[in-house]
Amino acid sequence: MLVLGIESSCDETAAAVVRDGREILSSVISSQIELHKPFGGVVPELASREHLEKIEPIVEQALEQASVSLKDIEAIAVTQGPGLVGSLLVGVCYAKALAFGLDIPFIGVNHIEGHVFSVAFENPPIRFPALALIVSGGHTNIFFIPEAGLYKVVSRTRDDAAGEAFDKVAKMLGLDYPGGPVVEKLAKEGDASKAKFPVAKISDGRTDFSFSGLKTAVARYIRENDIKPVAEGDEAPSQQIKDLCAGFQATVVKSLVGTMEKLAVELEPKTLIVAGGVACNKALQEAAQRTADKLNLPVYFPSKHLSTDNAAMIAAAGNFHLERGERADLRMTADVSMRLQNLENEDAELKRRKVRYRL
Ligand code: KG4
Ligand code: ZN
């Protein structure tokens, strides 16, 4: 099945043509990074206006690069949520109108499920159960996935997402937006042992994440060590800033991978997945690989262009649901806080699999 994927949940307008959920014929991404850079974060109003301008040319480009025309497209998959309402609506309305005009099926996709499917292109088929760490600017969750399409959140962030913490720390240090890639680059030249931070412990003993305390600890470190943020015209960030980046990154990685390892020991998955914008981070990938090797499990990452927001992953997730006969109708609309969890603790699926839950 030839699916057109459309993604506009945050600050990327993206379209992709994907065959049978595994073969990318085209994947076009128009990033708004430059537009939002002066503000150090995404400005929702600017984002939706830009999506409106870009969506049509991006879809046309995706069709052209795939050497197909609209009449070849058999179904449309669009991000329904979570995300910014104005941004989501642009994609959703466009997809609905296009599907209606072409008289083909369409489906709303959960953006986070899209990130899970981002590993479907470059890796062997996923063996279930799988454990997926989805870590981006908006989300930080670990999902237990007993079989394709079934999700149980086994860890979530209590406050900031990990990518958000990278972005905020970068902002405090006067570094560019988005912070993740810049902090990673500086961390390579830094010494983490010079700026140590504790990994947050959740008082009720759950395997959840918390990054806002780390952000505060970094702010205190900056103040106490009198670190000057990078200013325009500065030659290069100081060694102190590099050490701080290294220490901060090491703490985030330890928190993410440590929790994933704990849950993997408990839940005995057959595959580990690490996806989302922060999955580009090499230190995170290396730590996850070490854990996977230790547990004798495969770990799948998407390559860089599939880690950050894209429409190929939305098409792949949509393809999965469409093949199961699921369809949306014209009443479908954006769902800003759409959840990805269709298994409860008491769910028969989990009981049948004797998943040993502590939750
Ligand atoms: O998945 P994504 O494109 O958008 C959301 O759905 O949020 O993720 C963007 C996030 C940003 O917070 C960015 O700073 C972070 O991913 N990021 C990274 C790296 N590259 C992007 N974080 C750490 N290291 C990186 N190399
Ligand atoms: Zn995302």
XYZ file of C-alpha atoms and ligand atoms in Angstrom:
386
model
C 0.000 0.000 0.000
C 1.318 3.437 -0.956
C 0.757 5.845 1.934
C 1.277 9.600 2.041
C 2.373 10.633 5.537
C 1.923 14.170 6.836
C 3.472 15.583 10.026
C 2.961 19.096 11.432
C 2.713 18.641 15.203
C 5.465 21.037 16.232
C 8.054 22.937 14.213
C 8.626 20.646 11.231
C 6.355 20.492 8.207
C 6.948 17.079 6.702
C 5.526 14.784 4.042
C 6.635 11.326 2.936
C 5.610 8.588 0.561
C 6.091 5.120 2.040
C 5.366 1.711 0.499
C 3.998 -1.044 2.755
C 5.238 0.683 5.895
C 8.876 -0.210 5.237
C 10.146 1.397 2.052
C 10.655 5.168 1.996
C 10.137 6.533 -1.529
C 10.547 10.108 -0.300
C 10.738 11.997 2.987
C 10.745 15.783 2.864
C 11.182 17.877 6.005
C 10.946 21.644 6.217
C 12.386 22.721 9.546
C 11.385 25.975 11.213
C 14.499 26.061 13.407
C 15.750 29.365 11.958
C 12.337 30.983 12.476
C 12.215 30.110 16.188
C 15.933 30.450 16.969
C 15.756 34.097 18.135
C 13.165 33.054 20.753
C 15.097 30.020 22.079
C 12.041 27.798 21.616
C 9.001 27.205 19.424
C 6.514 30.099 19.163
C 3.163 28.358 18.479
C 1.564 31.196 16.492
C 4.557 31.492 14.167
C 4.680 27.714 13.804
C 1.093 27.340 12.559
C 1.435 30.187 10.060
C 4.582 28.607 8.672
C 2.925 25.169 8.398
C 0.124 26.759 6.418
C 2.616 28.235 3.961
C 4.683 25.077 3.637
C 2.277 22.172 3.650
C 1.242 22.249 0.005
C 4.734 22.666 -1.506
C 6.156 20.028 0.865
C 3.516 17.468 -0.133
C 4.148 18.264 -3.804
C 7.884 17.840 -3.282
C 7.349 14.482 -1.557
C 5.243 13.231 -4.489
C 7.760 14.487 -7.013
C 10.750 12.935 -5.231
C 8.900 9.620 -5.023
C 8.065 9.877 -8.748
C 4.393 9.320 -8.058
C 1.310 11.441 -8.545
C -1.662 11.950 -6.257
C -3.680 9.302 -8.079
C -1.096 6.660 -7.051
C -1.566 7.394 -3.351
C -3.785 4.768 -1.721
C -4.171 6.247 1.764
C -3.132 9.212 3.907
C -1.735 9.115 7.444
C -1.534 12.351 9.406
C -0.313 13.219 12.895
C -3.390 13.753 15.064
C -1.581 14.528 18.329
C -0.005 15.229 20.732
C 1.380 18.604 19.754
C 0.527 22.269 19.288
C -3.123 22.688 18.359
C -2.644 25.261 15.593
C 0.167 23.245 14.042
C -1.694 19.936 14.240
C -4.825 21.431 12.697
C -2.975 22.492 9.570
C -1.898 18.907 8.852
C -5.181 17.330 9.918
C -7.385 19.671 7.831
C -5.123 19.355 4.823
C -5.075 15.553 5.047
C -8.835 15.311 5.473
C -9.525 17.563 2.495
C -7.031 15.703 0.317
C -8.388 12.268 1.268
C -11.954 13.462 0.692
C -11.039 14.895 -2.707
C -9.193 11.732 -3.757
C -11.803 9.471 -2.165
C -9.175 7.374 -0.359
C -8.972 6.261 3.292
C -7.087 8.285 5.869
C -6.081 7.842 9.476
C -4.940 9.986 12.420
C -1.655 8.818 13.922
C -0.289 9.339 17.415
C 3.003 11.206 16.984
C 4.705 9.119 19.684
C 3.620 5.892 18.014
C 5.222 7.387 14.902
C 8.529 7.638 16.785
C 8.202 3.950 17.748
C 7.743 3.064 14.057
C 10.771 5.182 13.063
C 12.966 2.121 13.646
C 10.929 0.015 11.197
C 12.896 1.047 8.097
C 16.535 0.306 8.802
C 16.377 -2.607 11.223
C 15.227 -6.214 11.157
C 11.542 -6.649 12.091
C 10.914 -5.932 15.770
C 10.548 -8.992 17.985
C 7.950 -8.571 20.690
C 7.619 -7.850 23.516
C 9.646 -4.682 22.969
C 10.660 -1.922 25.340
C 10.788 1.537 23.735
C 12.383 4.669 25.145
C 10.880 7.608 23.273
C 12.817 10.706 24.105
C 12.321 14.051 22.400
C 11.702 17.734 23.027
C 8.121 17.097 24.053
C 8.115 13.558 25.423
C 10.108 11.189 27.583
C 8.423 7.834 28.069
C 9.257 4.172 28.189
C 6.616 1.893 26.674
C 6.208 -1.813 27.124
C 4.887 -3.194 23.839
C 3.741 -6.833 24.159
C 2.785 -6.884 20.476
C 2.587 -4.359 17.641
C -0.029 -1.729 18.416
C -0.347 -2.427 22.153
C 1.269 0.058 24.535
C 1.701 0.363 28.257
C 3.553 3.357 29.700
C 6.012 1.968 32.239
C 7.945 5.186 32.815
C 7.196 8.833 32.163
C 8.681 12.173 33.031
C 7.124 13.941 35.979
C 8.106 17.355 34.631
C 10.352 18.309 31.684
C 11.115 16.109 28.692
C 14.800 15.238 28.289
C 15.108 17.220 25.036
C 13.475 20.176 26.732
C 16.138 19.973 29.472
C 18.863 20.047 26.771
C 17.172 23.079 25.200
C 16.780 24.932 28.512
C 20.352 24.289 29.644
C 21.596 25.488 26.245
C 19.544 28.659 26.643
C 21.026 29.306 30.117
C 24.493 28.989 28.590
C 23.700 31.343 25.704
C 23.944 28.467 23.201
C 21.869 27.997 20.055
C 18.430 26.405 19.745
C 17.808 23.463 19.594
C 20.174 22.761 22.455
C 20.675 19.007 22.071
C 23.143 18.944 19.188
C 25.124 21.947 20.522
C 25.392 20.537 24.043
C 26.435 17.152 22.633
C 29.195 18.766 20.560
C 30.594 20.739 23.515
C 30.249 17.743 25.852
C 32.710 15.838 23.631
C 35.412 18.334 24.636
C 34.352 18.457 28.271
C 35.144 16.426 31.373
C 31.982 15.159 33.077
C 33.832 14.484 36.332
C 34.399 18.250 36.725
C 30.643 18.984 36.885
C 28.793 16.193 38.631
C 25.033 16.178 39.123
C 22.861 13.626 40.907
C 20.262 11.547 39.032
C 16.799 12.436 40.359
C 15.207 9.809 42.579
C 11.416 9.636 42.573
C 10.229 9.547 46.177
C 7.447 6.992 45.637
C 9.966 4.548 44.184
C 8.456 4.417 40.681
C 10.668 4.213 37.649
C 9.689 7.692 36.447
C 11.991 10.448 35.229
C 12.419 13.992 36.495
C 14.603 16.577 34.803
C 13.508 19.871 36.329
C 15.684 19.337 39.428
C 18.686 18.809 37.175
C 17.870 22.039 35.352
C 17.823 23.880 38.704
C 21.096 22.222 39.740
C 22.678 23.394 36.482
C 21.401 26.954 37.091
C 22.905 26.858 40.605
C 26.199 25.510 39.234
C 26.329 28.361 36.719
C 25.716 30.904 39.484
C 28.094 29.418 42.042
C 30.918 29.011 39.541
C 30.278 32.396 38.002
C 30.014 30.924 34.484
C 29.349 33.564 31.858
C 26.911 32.534 29.095
C 28.307 32.613 25.581
C 27.714 36.035 24.064
C 27.724 37.096 20.434
C 31.270 37.782 19.286
C 32.827 35.358 21.807
C 35.534 33.219 20.292
C 34.589 29.842 21.714
C 32.740 28.526 24.758
C 34.981 28.208 27.830
C 36.281 24.882 29.148
C 33.976 25.356 32.131
C 30.956 25.402 29.800
C 32.223 22.281 28.034
C 32.654 20.454 31.355
C 29.182 21.530 32.399
C 27.692 20.218 29.127
C 29.516 16.911 29.640
C 28.305 16.581 33.238
C 24.728 17.476 32.344
C 24.609 15.104 29.374
C 26.120 12.247 31.391
C 23.426 12.683 34.042
C 20.582 12.662 31.502
C 22.007 9.573 29.781
C 22.494 7.776 33.105
C 18.916 8.518 34.112
C 17.440 7.376 30.774
C 19.515 4.254 30.248
C 19.592 3.278 33.937
C 15.791 3.254 34.032
C 15.542 1.416 30.734
C 17.921 -1.262 32.030
C 15.974 -1.691 35.269
C 12.722 -2.137 33.346
C 14.323 -4.464 30.806
C 15.544 -6.772 33.594
C 12.065 -6.777 35.051
C 9.964 -7.077 31.897
C 12.246 -9.263 29.770
C 11.627 -7.730 26.344
C 13.115 -9.260 23.172
C 13.987 -5.895 21.583
C 14.988 -2.471 22.879
C 14.060 0.663 20.933
C 15.466 4.155 21.488
C 13.838 6.830 19.300
C 12.863 10.511 19.195
C 15.013 13.623 18.657
C 17.321 12.947 21.628
C 18.066 9.462 20.218
C 20.468 11.267 17.825
C 22.741 11.699 20.820
C 25.789 9.441 20.432
C 26.486 9.235 24.184
C 22.903 7.998 24.686
C 23.251 5.497 21.841
C 26.541 4.149 23.205
C 25.149 3.754 26.715
C 22.005 2.021 25.400
C 24.174 -0.276 23.268
C 26.278 -1.216 26.319
C 23.124 -2.062 28.255
C 21.721 -4.063 25.336
C 24.982 -6.011 25.025
C 24.979 -6.709 28.737
C 21.409 -8.034 28.548
C 22.099 -9.804 25.258
C 19.323 -7.939 23.458
C 19.200 -6.087 20.153
C 18.705 -2.318 20.395
C 17.322 -0.365 17.443
C 17.859 3.349 16.797
C 16.579 5.336 13.841
C 19.188 7.171 11.782
C 19.380 10.936 12.263
C 16.805 12.019 9.669
C 14.325 9.533 11.147
C 15.050 10.458 14.788
C 13.774 14.007 14.676
C 10.253 14.709 13.493
C 9.477 13.350 10.031
C 6.499 12.051 8.072
C 7.944 8.666 7.048
C 7.453 7.376 10.593
C 3.863 8.694 10.548
C 3.206 6.883 7.260
C 4.657 3.653 8.713
C 2.506 3.816 11.852
C -0.512 4.752 9.727
C 0.153 1.842 7.367
C 0.051 -0.553 10.313
C -3.374 0.691 11.436
C -4.774 0.973 7.919
C -3.789 -2.640 7.213
C -5.814 -3.655 10.236
C -8.816 -1.994 8.623
C -8.837 1.078 10.867
C -10.111 4.286 9.266
C -10.794 7.845 10.377
C -13.790 9.812 9.186
C -14.254 13.521 8.626
C -15.091 14.095 12.306
C -11.494 13.280 13.246
C -9.703 16.327 14.644
C -6.463 17.336 16.344
C -5.951 15.909 19.838
C -3.335 18.042 21.606
C -2.835 15.706 24.548
C -3.376 12.388 22.766
C -2.085 9.519 24.910
C -0.380 6.393 23.720
C -1.584 3.773 26.123
C -4.156 1.138 25.346
C -3.204 -1.372 28.016
C -4.078 -0.983 31.673
C -2.462 -2.902 34.522
C -5.453 -5.174 34.758
C -5.626 -5.729 31.035
C -6.163 -9.313 29.957
C -3.415 -8.953 27.339
C -0.867 -8.340 30.045
C -2.214 -10.999 32.346
C -2.199 -13.514 29.525
C 1.470 -12.754 28.995
C 2.109 -12.952 32.727
C 3.902 -9.639 32.620
C 5.156 -9.103 36.109
C 3.997 -5.624 36.867
C 4.871 -3.601 39.869
C 2.996 -0.568 38.661
O 11.581 14.448 18.050
P 11.905 15.885 17.926
O 12.395 16.396 16.603
O 10.689 16.779 18.287
C 9.758 16.495 19.288
O 8.843 15.663 19.036
O 9.933 17.073 20.390
O 12.989 16.219 19.079
C 13.591 17.470 19.201
C 14.432 17.476 20.479
C 14.987 18.842 20.858
O 14.709 19.093 22.219
C 16.485 18.693 20.623
O 17.278 19.492 21.487
C 16.704 17.230 20.892
O 15.555 16.593 20.334
N 17.915 16.739 20.232
C 18.987 16.252 20.895
C 19.963 15.950 19.906
N 19.455 16.252 18.688
C 18.192 16.724 18.897
N 19.205 16.073 22.210
C 20.400 15.578 22.580
N 21.398 15.295 21.709
C 21.231 15.459 20.378
N 22.209 15.177 19.532
Zn 8.692 14.101 17.873
